PDB file of C-alpha atoms in Angstrom:
ATOM      1  CA  MET A   1      92.677 163.928  73.423  1.00  0.00           C
ATOM      2  CA  GLY A   2      89.800 164.207  76.143  1.00  0.00           C
ATOM      3  CA  GLU A   3      86.876 162.156  75.450  1.00  0.00           C
ATOM      4  CA  HIS A   4      83.746 163.930  74.521  1.00  0.00           C
ATOM      5  CA  PHE A   5      80.920 164.372  77.258  1.00  0.00           C
ATOM      6  CA  ASP A   6      77.378 165.750  77.425  1.00  0.00           C
ATOM      7  CA  LYS A   7      76.779 168.168  80.444  1.00  0.00           C
ATOM      8  CA  ALA A   8      74.114 169.204  82.628  1.00  0.00           C
ATOM      9  CA  LEU A   9      73.948 171.610  85.425  1.00  0.00           C
ATOM     10  CA  ILE A  10      71.975 171.157  88.644  1.00  0.00           C
ATOM     11  CA  PHE A  11      70.828 173.731  91.307  1.00  0.00           C
ATOM     12  CA  THR A  12      68.698 172.689  94.270  1.00  0.00           C
ATOM     13  CA  ASP A  13      67.335 174.363  97.388  1.00  0.00           C
ATOM     14  CA  LEU A  14      67.496 177.982  96.311  1.00  0.00           C
ATOM     15  CA  HIS A  15      65.010 179.176  98.988  1.00  0.00           C
ATOM     16  CA  ILE A  16      64.390 182.470  97.367  1.00  0.00           C
ATOM     17  CA  MET A  17      62.960 185.091  99.521  1.00  0.00           C
ATOM     18  CA  PRO A  18      60.639 188.080  98.782  1.00  0.00           C
ATOM     19  CA  PRO A  19      62.778 191.139  97.859  1.00  0.00           C
ATOM     20  CA  GLY A  20      64.630 192.355 101.260  1.00  0.00           C
ATOM     21  CA  GLU A  21      64.141 189.400 103.363  1.00  0.00           C
ATOM     22  CA  THR A  22      67.239 187.169 103.967  1.00  0.00           C
ATOM     23  CA  ILE A  23      67.933 183.526 105.947  1.00  0.00           C
ATOM     24  CA  ILE A  24      70.582 183.791 108.360  1.00  0.00           C
ATOM     25  CA  GLY A  25      71.478 187.215 107.113  1.00  0.00           C
ATOM     26  CA  LEU A  26      72.049 185.784 103.312  1.00  0.00           C
ATOM     27  CA  ASP A  27      70.169 187.050 100.341  1.00  0.00           C
ATOM     28  CA  PRO A  28      69.330 183.627  98.710  1.00  0.00           C
ATOM     29  CA  LEU A  29      68.395 185.350  95.325  1.00  0.00           C
ATOM     30  CA  ALA A  30      71.842 187.088  95.151  1.00  0.00           C
ATOM     31  CA  ARG A  31      73.616 183.767  96.058  1.00  0.00           C
ATOM     32  CA  PHE A  32      71.470 182.136  93.261  1.00  0.00           C
ATOM     33  CA  ALA A  33      72.370 184.677  90.726  1.00  0.00           C
ATOM     34  CA  GLU A  34      76.093 184.582  91.654  1.00  0.00           C
ATOM     35  CA  GLY A  35      76.105 180.712  91.569  1.00  0.00           C
ATOM     36  CA  LEU A  36      74.141 180.775  88.060  1.00  0.00           C
ATOM     37  CA  ALA A  37      76.729 183.236  86.469  1.00  0.00           C
ATOM     38  CA  HIS A  38      79.459 180.982  87.728  1.00  0.00           C
ATOM     39  CA  ALA A  39      78.010 177.961  86.056  1.00  0.00           C
ATOM     40  CA  ILE A  40      77.291 179.778  82.862  1.00  0.00           C
ATOM     41  CA  ALA A  41      80.723 181.277  82.531  1.00  0.00           C
ATOM     42  CA  HIS A  42      82.281 178.016  83.312  1.00  0.00           C
ATOM     43  CA  HIS A  43      79.940 175.883  81.528  1.00  0.00           C
ATOM     44  CA  PRO A  44      78.544 177.317  78.787  1.00  0.00           C
ATOM     45  CA  ASP A  45      78.479 174.153  77.063  1.00  0.00           C
ATOM     46  CA  ALA A  46      75.857 172.594  79.193  1.00  0.00           C
ATOM     47  CA  ARG A  47      72.599 171.295  77.605  1.00  0.00           C
ATOM     48  CA  HIS A  48      70.367 171.489  80.567  1.00  0.00           C
ATOM     49  CA  LEU A  49      70.059 173.470  83.702  1.00  0.00           C
ATOM     50  CA  LEU A  50      67.919 171.436  86.539  1.00  0.00           C
ATOM     51  CA  ILE A  51      66.744 173.091  89.550  1.00  0.00           C
ATOM     52  CA  LEU A  52      65.540 170.127  92.121  1.00  0.00           C
ATOM     53  CA  GLY A  53      63.051 171.956  94.353  1.00  0.00           C
ATOM     54  CA  ASP A  54      63.001 174.426  97.107  1.00  0.00           C
ATOM     55  CA  LEU A  55      62.836 177.378  94.352  1.00  0.00           C
ATOM     56  CA  SER A  56      60.954 179.424  97.346  1.00  0.00           C
ATOM     57  CA  HIS A  57      61.503 179.460 100.953  1.00  0.00           C
ATOM     58  CA  ASN A  58      57.715 180.329 101.547  1.00  0.00           C
ATOM     59  CA  GLY A  59      55.959 179.331  98.234  1.00  0.00           C
ATOM     60  CA  ASP A  60      55.262 183.144  97.416  1.00  0.00           C
ATOM     61  CA  ALA A  61      54.356 184.683  94.096  1.00  0.00           C
ATOM     62  CA  ALA A  62      56.979 187.548  94.648  1.00  0.00           C
ATOM     63  CA  SER A  63      59.641 185.180  95.267  1.00  0.00           C
ATOM     64  CA  TYR A  64      59.023 183.052  92.198  1.00  0.00           C
ATOM     65  CA  ALA A  65      58.818 186.433  90.256  1.00  0.00           C
ATOM     66  CA  ALA A  66      62.060 187.596  91.326  1.00  0.00           C
ATOM     67  CA  LEU A  67      63.564 184.137  90.713  1.00  0.00           C
ATOM     68  CA  ALA A  68      62.023 183.975  87.080  1.00  0.00           C
ATOM     69  CA  GLU A  69      63.626 187.449  86.278  1.00  0.00           C
ATOM     70  CA  VAL A  70      66.842 186.137  87.239  1.00  0.00           C
ATOM     71  CA  LEU A  71      66.404 182.921  85.079  1.00  0.00           C
ATOM     72  CA  ALA A  72      65.038 184.966  82.227  1.00  0.00           C
ATOM     73  CA  THR A  73      68.444 185.609  80.558  1.00  0.00           C
ATOM     74  CA  CYS A  74      69.781 181.958  80.888  1.00  0.00           C
ATOM     75  CA  PRO A  75      70.976 180.708  77.798  1.00  0.00           C
ATOM     76  CA  ILE A  76      70.528 176.950  78.663  1.00  0.00           C
ATOM     77  CA  PRO A  77      67.060 175.152  78.626  1.00  0.00           C
ATOM     78  CA  ILE A  78      65.635 175.148  82.330  1.00  0.00           C
ATOM     79  CA  THR A  79      63.863 172.309  83.832  1.00  0.00           C
ATOM     80  CA  VAL A  80      62.366 172.632  87.611  1.00  0.00           C
ATOM     81  CA  THR A  81      60.714 170.592  89.572  1.00  0.00           C
ATOM     82  CA  THR A  82      59.223 171.020  93.196  1.00  0.00           C
ATOM     83  CA  GLY A  83      60.282 170.507  97.033  1.00  0.00           C
ATOM     84  CA  ASN A  84      58.494 170.595 100.536  1.00  0.00           C
ATOM     85  CA  HIS A  85      58.998 174.437 100.737  1.00  0.00           C
ATOM     86  CA  ASP A  86      57.002 174.874  97.135  1.00  0.00           C
ATOM     87  CA  ILE A  87      53.577 176.000  96.402  1.00  0.00           C
ATOM     88  CA  ARG A  88      52.913 173.950  93.196  1.00  0.00           C
ATOM     89  CA  SER A  89      49.939 176.254  91.789  1.00  0.00           C
ATOM     90  CA  THR A  90      51.989 179.403  92.636  1.00  0.00           C
ATOM     91  CA  LEU A  91      55.133 177.778  91.098  1.00  0.00           C
ATOM     92  CA  TYR A  92      53.524 176.753  87.838  1.00  0.00           C
ATOM     93  CA  SER A  93      51.975 180.392  87.320  1.00  0.00           C
ATOM     94  CA  ALA A  94      55.473 181.722  87.558  1.00  0.00           C
ATOM     95  CA  PHE A  95      56.937 179.047  85.294  1.00  0.00           C
ATOM     96  CA  PRO A  96      54.458 177.947  82.644  1.00  0.00           C
ATOM     97  CA  GLY A  97      54.679 174.605  81.034  1.00  0.00           C
ATOM     98  CA  THR A  98      56.382 172.943  84.265  1.00  0.00           C
ATOM     99  CA  ALA A  99      53.387 170.703  84.798  1.00  0.00           C
ATOM    100  CA  ASN A 100      53.164 167.555  82.648  1.00  0.00           C
ATOM    101  CA  PRO A 101      49.672 166.186  81.403  1.00  0.00           C
ATOM    102  CA  ASP A 102      49.151 164.441  84.939  1.00  0.00           C
ATOM    103  CA  GLY A 103      49.719 167.888  86.598  1.00  0.00           C
ATOM    104  CA  PHE A 104      53.199 167.078  88.274  1.00  0.00           C
ATOM    105  CA  ALA A 105      56.574 168.602  87.615  1.00  0.00           C
ATOM    106  CA  GLN A 106      57.850 165.317  86.077  1.00  0.00           C
ATOM    107  CA  THR A 107      60.020 165.328  82.783  1.00  0.00           C
ATOM    108  CA  ALA A 108      62.212 163.162  80.939  1.00  0.00           C
ATOM    109  CA  LEU A 109      65.168 164.858  78.824  1.00  0.00           C
ATOM    110  CA  ASP A 110      68.041 163.118  76.970  1.00  0.00           C
ATOM    111  CA  LEU A 111      71.462 163.839  77.643  1.00  0.00           C
ATOM    112  CA  GLY A 112      73.878 162.455  75.054  1.00  0.00           C
ATOM    113  CA  PRO A 113      73.914 158.671  75.745  1.00  0.00           C
ATOM    114  CA  ILE A 114      71.790 158.673  78.978  1.00  0.00           C
ATOM    115  CA  ARG A 115      68.064 159.627  79.837  1.00  0.00           C
ATOM    116  CA  LEU A 116      67.238 162.002  82.749  1.00  0.00           C
ATOM    117  CA  LEU A 117      64.137 161.448  84.628  1.00  0.00           C
ATOM    118  CA  ILE A 118      63.050 164.312  86.739  1.00  0.00           C
ATOM    119  CA  LEU A 119      60.507 163.143  89.612  1.00  0.00           C
ATOM    120  CA  ASP A 120      58.114 165.486  91.764  1.00  0.00           C
ATOM    121  CA  THR A 121      58.075 164.564  95.096  1.00  0.00           C
ATOM    122  CA  LEU A 122      55.980 167.287  96.717  1.00  0.00           C
ATOM    123  CA  ASP A 123      53.143 166.000  99.078  1.00  0.00           C
ATOM    124  CA  ASP A 124      50.601 168.447  98.741  1.00  0.00           C
ATOM    125  CA  ASP A 125      47.806 166.180  99.518  1.00  0.00           C
ATOM    126  CA  GLY A 126      48.533 165.311 102.968  1.00  0.00           C
ATOM    127  CA  ASN A 127      49.647 161.420 102.133  1.00  0.00           C
ATOM    128  CA  ALA A 128      52.728 161.595 103.847  1.00  0.00           C
ATOM    129  CA  PRO A 129      52.653 161.583 107.866  1.00  0.00           C
ATOM    130  CA  LEU A 130      54.891 164.632 108.342  1.00  0.00           C
ATOM    131  CA  GLU A 131      54.310 168.218 106.884  1.00  0.00           C
ATOM    132  CA  HIS A 132      58.044 168.404 104.980  1.00  0.00           C
ATOM    133  CA  ASP A 133      58.005 164.691 103.913  1.00  0.00           C
ATOM    134  CA  GLY A 134      58.229 163.863 100.300  1.00  0.00           C
ATOM    135  CA  TRP A 135      55.717 161.521  98.644  1.00  0.00           C
ATOM    136  CA  LEU A 136      55.405 159.699  95.317  1.00  0.00           C
ATOM    137  CA  CYS A 137      51.534 158.989  94.254  1.00  0.00           C
ATOM    138  CA  GLU A 138      50.302 156.373  92.320  1.00  0.00           C
ATOM    139  CA  THR A 139      50.026 158.462  89.130  1.00  0.00           C
ATOM    140  CA  ARG A 140      53.548 159.708  89.687  1.00  0.00           C
ATOM    141  CA  LEU A 141      54.881 156.147  90.023  1.00  0.00           C
ATOM    142  CA  ALA A 142      52.890 155.022  86.910  1.00  0.00           C
ATOM    143  CA  TRP A 143      54.680 157.838  85.124  1.00  0.00           C
ATOM    144  CA  LEU A 144      57.847 156.605  86.321  1.00  0.00           C
ATOM    145  CA  ASP A 145      57.127 152.942  85.137  1.00  0.00           C
ATOM    146  CA  ALA A 146      56.251 154.184  81.537  1.00  0.00           C
ATOM    147  CA  GLU A 147      59.468 156.184  81.242  1.00  0.00           C
ATOM    148  CA  LEU A 148      61.708 153.358  82.557  1.00  0.00           C
ATOM    149  CA  ALA A 149      60.339 151.011  80.202  1.00  0.00           C
ATOM    150  CA  ARG A 150      60.639 153.567  77.366  1.00  0.00           C
ATOM    151  CA  ALA A 151      64.127 154.205  78.421  1.00  0.00           C
ATOM    152  CA  ALA A 152      64.646 150.394  78.293  1.00  0.00           C
ATOM    153  CA  THR A 153      63.257 150.129  74.884  1.00  0.00           C
ATOM    154  CA  ASP A 154      65.439 153.107  73.577  1.00  0.00           C
ATOM    155  CA  GLY A 155      68.474 151.466  74.889  1.00  0.00           C
ATOM    156  CA  LYS A 156      69.203 154.428  77.290  1.00  0.00           C
ATOM    157  CA  ASP A 157      70.897 154.302  80.591  1.00  0.00           C
ATOM    158  CA  VAL A 158      68.911 156.378  83.254  1.00  0.00           C
ATOM    159  CA  VAL A 159      69.673 158.967  86.137  1.00  0.00           C
ATOM    160  CA  VAL A 160      66.918 159.788  88.040  1.00  0.00           C
ATOM    161  CA  PHE A 161      66.557 163.126  89.999  1.00  0.00           C
ATOM    162  CA  CYS A 162      64.300 164.139  93.023  1.00  0.00           C
ATOM    163  CA  HIS A 163      64.279 166.470  95.514  1.00  0.00           C
ATOM    164  CA  HIS A 164      63.774 164.074  98.849  1.00  0.00           C
ATOM    165  CA  PRO A 165      66.397 161.438  99.185  1.00  0.00           C
ATOM    166  CA  PRO A 166      64.909 158.008  99.506  1.00  0.00           C
ATOM    167  CA  CYS A 167      67.564 157.027 101.984  1.00  0.00           C
ATOM    168  CA  PRO A 168      68.638 158.215 105.780  1.00  0.00           C
ATOM    169  CA  VAL A 169      71.887 160.244 106.036  1.00  0.00           C
ATOM    170  CA  GLY A 170      72.739 160.485 109.617  1.00  0.00           C
ATOM    171  CA  PHE A 171      70.903 164.104 110.103  1.00  0.00           C
ATOM    172  CA  TRP A 172      67.948 162.441 112.010  1.00  0.00           C
ATOM    173  CA  ALA A 173      65.645 165.602 111.732  1.00  0.00           C
ATOM    174  CA  MET A 174      66.183 165.518 108.071  1.00  0.00           C
ATOM    175  CA  ASP A 175      65.819 161.759 107.799  1.00  0.00           C
ATOM    176  CA  ALA A 176      62.460 162.250 109.496  1.00  0.00           C
ATOM    177  CA  ILE A 177      61.297 164.406 106.726  1.00  0.00           C
ATOM    178  CA  GLY A 178      62.587 162.257 103.539  1.00  0.00           C
ATOM    179  CA  LEU A 179      60.727 160.229 100.980  1.00  0.00           C
ATOM    180  CA  ALA A 180      58.051 158.833 103.087  1.00  0.00           C
ATOM    181  CA  ASN A 181      57.175 156.158 100.718  1.00  0.00           C
ATOM    182  CA  ALA A 182      61.110 155.450  99.525  1.00  0.00           C
ATOM    183  CA  ASP A 183      60.474 151.800  99.089  1.00  0.00           C
ATOM    184  CA  ALA A 184      58.046 152.356  96.299  1.00  0.00           C
ATOM    185  CA  LEU A 185      60.786 154.321  94.214  1.00  0.00           C
ATOM    186  CA  LEU A 186      63.887 152.430  95.419  1.00  0.00           C
ATOM    187  CA  THR A 187      61.881 148.929  94.442  1.00  0.00           C
ATOM    188  CA  ARG A 188      61.210 150.120  90.709  1.00  0.00           C
ATOM    189  CA  LEU A 189      65.011 151.583  90.545  1.00  0.00           C
ATOM    190  CA  HIS A 190      66.332 148.327  91.802  1.00  0.00           C
ATOM    191  CA  ALA A 191      64.300 146.303  89.357  1.00  0.00           C
ATOM    192  CA  ALA A 192      65.518 148.442  86.469  1.00  0.00           C
ATOM    193  CA  PRO A 193      69.271 147.519  85.654  1.00  0.00           C
ATOM    194  CA  HIS A 194      69.563 150.658  83.289  1.00  0.00           C
ATOM    195  CA  VAL A 195      69.107 152.925  86.210  1.00  0.00           C
ATOM    196  CA  LYS A 196      72.706 154.172  86.870  1.00  0.00           C
ATOM    197  CA  HIS A 197      72.322 156.843  89.386  1.00  0.00           C
ATOM    198  CA  LEU A 198      70.140 159.195  91.737  1.00  0.00           C
ATOM    199  CA  VAL A 199      70.518 162.924  92.454  1.00  0.00           C
ATOM    200  CA  CYS A 200      68.733 164.696  95.276  1.00  0.00           C
ATOM    201  CA  GLY A 201      68.683 167.806  97.172  1.00  0.00           C
ATOM    202  CA  HIS A 202      66.860 168.722 100.550  1.00  0.00           C
ATOM    203  CA  ILE A 203      69.660 168.032 102.803  1.00  0.00           C
ATOM    204  CA  HIS A 204      71.861 171.111 102.034  1.00  0.00           C
ATOM    205  CA  ARG A 205      75.178 169.443 102.048  1.00  0.00           C
ATOM    206  CA  THR A 206      77.291 167.425  99.616  1.00  0.00           C
ATOM    207  CA  ILE A 207      76.440 163.646 100.610  1.00  0.00           C
ATOM    208  CA  HIS A 208      77.801 160.552  98.714  1.00  0.00           C
ATOM    209  CA  ALA A 209      75.223 157.329  99.494  1.00  0.00           C
ATOM    210  CA  SER A 210      74.290 154.105  98.300  1.00  0.00           C
ATOM    211  CA  ALA A 211      70.644 153.064  98.491  1.00  0.00           C
ATOM    212  CA  GLY A 212      70.194 149.563  98.318  1.00  0.00           C
ATOM    213  CA  GLY A 213      73.174 149.493  96.124  1.00  0.00           C
ATOM    214  CA  LEU A 214      72.258 152.555  93.856  1.00  0.00           C
ATOM    215  CA  PRO A 215      74.552 155.301  94.006  1.00  0.00           C
ATOM    216  CA  VAL A 216      73.477 158.602  95.353  1.00  0.00           C
ATOM    217  CA  SER A 217      74.454 162.179  95.112  1.00  0.00           C
ATOM    218  CA  ILE A 218      72.869 164.762  97.217  1.00  0.00           C
ATOM    219  CA  LEU A 219      73.859 168.244  96.642  1.00  0.00           C
ATOM    220  CA  LYS A 220      74.316 171.402  98.557  1.00  0.00           C
ATOM    221  CA  SER A 221      72.154 174.963  98.367  1.00  0.00           C
ATOM    222  CA  PRO A 222      73.511 177.816  96.730  1.00  0.00           C
ATOM    223  CA  CYS A 223      72.799 179.601  99.787  1.00  0.00           C
ATOM    224  CA  HIS A 224      72.616 178.199 103.377  1.00  0.00           C
ATOM    225  CA  GLN A 225      73.957 174.700 104.357  1.00  0.00           C
ATOM    226  CA  ILE A 226      73.255 172.166 107.236  1.00  0.00           C
ATOM    227  CA  PRO A 227      76.170 172.246 109.687  1.00  0.00           C
ATOM    228  CA  MET A 228      77.998 168.988 110.101  1.00  0.00           C
ATOM    229  CA  ILE A 229      76.324 168.014 113.310  1.00  0.00           C
ATOM    230  CA  LEU A 230      75.452 164.428 112.597  1.00  0.00           C
ATOM    231  CA  GLY A 231      72.330 163.411 114.462  1.00  0.00           C
ATOM    232  CA  GLN A 232      71.225 166.664 114.763  1.00  0.00           C
ATOM    233  CA  GLY A 233      67.785 167.249 116.241  1.00  0.00           C
ATOM    234  CA  THR A 234      66.448 170.264 114.033  1.00  0.00           C
ATOM    235  CA  PHE A 235      65.944 170.702 110.100  1.00  0.00           C
ATOM    236  CA  ALA A 236      66.324 174.569 110.769  1.00  0.00           C
ATOM    237  CA  ASP A 237      70.032 174.639 111.957  1.00  0.00           C
ATOM    238  CA  SER A 238      71.965 176.342 109.249  1.00  0.00           C
ATOM    239  CA  VAL A 239      75.452 177.832 108.663  1.00  0.00           C
ATOM    240  CA  ASP A 240      76.999 180.202 106.158  1.00  0.00           C
ATOM    241  CA  GLU A 241      79.139 177.966 104.142  1.00  0.00           C
ATOM    242  CA  PRO A 242      79.837 178.245 100.455  1.00  0.00           C
ATOM    243  CA  GLY A 243      77.137 177.539  97.991  1.00  0.00           C
ATOM    244  CA  ALA A 244      77.330 174.912  95.149  1.00  0.00           C
ATOM    245  CA  TYR A 245      75.859 173.400  92.223  1.00  0.00           C
ATOM    246  CA  GLY A 246      76.485 169.867  90.699  1.00  0.00           C
ATOM    247  CA  ILE A 247      77.700 169.282  87.347  1.00  0.00           C
ATOM    248  CA  LEU A 248      76.548 165.857  85.705  1.00  0.00           C
ATOM    249  CA  LEU A 249      78.694 164.606  82.938  1.00  0.00           C
ATOM    250  CA  ALA A 250      77.481 161.621  80.485  1.00  0.00           C
ATOM    251  CA  LEU A 251      80.659 159.843  79.270  1.00  0.00           C
ATOM    252  CA  ARG A 252      80.675 156.589  77.550  1.00  0.00           C
ATOM    253  CA  ASP A 253      79.478 153.879  79.872  1.00  0.00           C
ATOM    254  CA  THR A 254      80.300 156.312  82.914  1.00  0.00           C
ATOM    255  CA  ILE A 255      78.124 158.923  84.961  1.00  0.00           C
ATOM    256  CA  VAL A 256      80.167 161.408  86.690  1.00  0.00           C
ATOM    257  CA  VAL A 257      78.502 164.024  89.264  1.00  0.00           C
ATOM    258  CA  HIS A 258      80.905 166.742  90.443  1.00  0.00           C
ATOM    259  CA  THR A 259      79.971 169.481  92.964  1.00  0.00           C
ATOM    260  CA  GLU A 260      81.309 173.254  92.455  1.00  0.00           C
ATOM    261  CA  ASP A 261      81.586 175.593  95.384  1.00  0.00           C
ATOM    262  CA  PHE A 262      81.464 179.062  93.855  1.00  0.00           C
ATOM    263  CA  ALA A 263      81.223 181.306  96.806  1.00  0.00           C
ATOM    264  CA  LEU A 264      85.081 180.973  97.661  1.00  0.00           C
ATOM    265  CA  ALA A 265      87.615 183.506  98.686  1.00  0.00           C
ATOM    266  CA  SER A 266      89.331 183.244  95.567  1.00  0.00           C
ATOM    267  CA  GLY A 267      88.347 181.319  92.489  1.00  0.00           C
ATOM    268  CA  GLU A 268      91.533 182.091  90.518  1.00  0.00           C
ATOM    269  CA  VAL A 269      93.269 178.885  89.137  1.00  0.00           C
ATOM    270  CA  GLN A 270      97.113 178.923  90.133  1.00  0.00           C
ATOM    271  CA  THR A 271      99.955 176.766  89.375  1.00  0.00           C
ATOM    272  CA  TYR A 272     102.453 175.507  91.809  1.00  0.00           C
TER     273      TYR A 272
END
């Protein structure tokens, strides 16, 4: 008999465009709809669906409205946060209830034995040095401090989610627009032994890393990916490779992050 586990689905970097517009010839809304249908069909037992930012490519109302329509029939509870391409006020208008009392897209959720802490790394006040950098202000960090303490009191292991990775990955242009105050985040996570894993987006590639000893999973986009050109010099380089989503499993004493490519030539399972 297999061991029971609790499950969450993770999408990131949707980059939805206004109707009729594409990115490198791909329709981001159609690609996401395909990935969402695949995820729901194969994982109807998932308890949460998380979307880790860059819901829209331009932050326009039409793109958010189109995405909200696709998500309207999703049978799984949805939590979204922001990425560097999002416009906070427009996103909040399309997805009421996203903002917490501090005004940020930060949420704490329980998934069986673990607690999920979703952070909002959008820098819309110009605190970070570059336009697409991520930033965690003192208000957001104070929220994290309080939630880490609450999880410890409740005896919960923690998985943290955010759009911008707090560690370099070898794509120099993307590393330049990572989480600008990464040390502020990592100092807190390293000091909390009940934090077991960090999950991010932003890079458009499946990457496994370690940030000061903390395991990090970085997930692909359901639409366009960054080409495998290590040291590349522009974050606009894109390639049409299969889209993907993540699957988080909370098992006894173990946290597992899978990545599932859904846009493949054939998804049929065969036995050899």
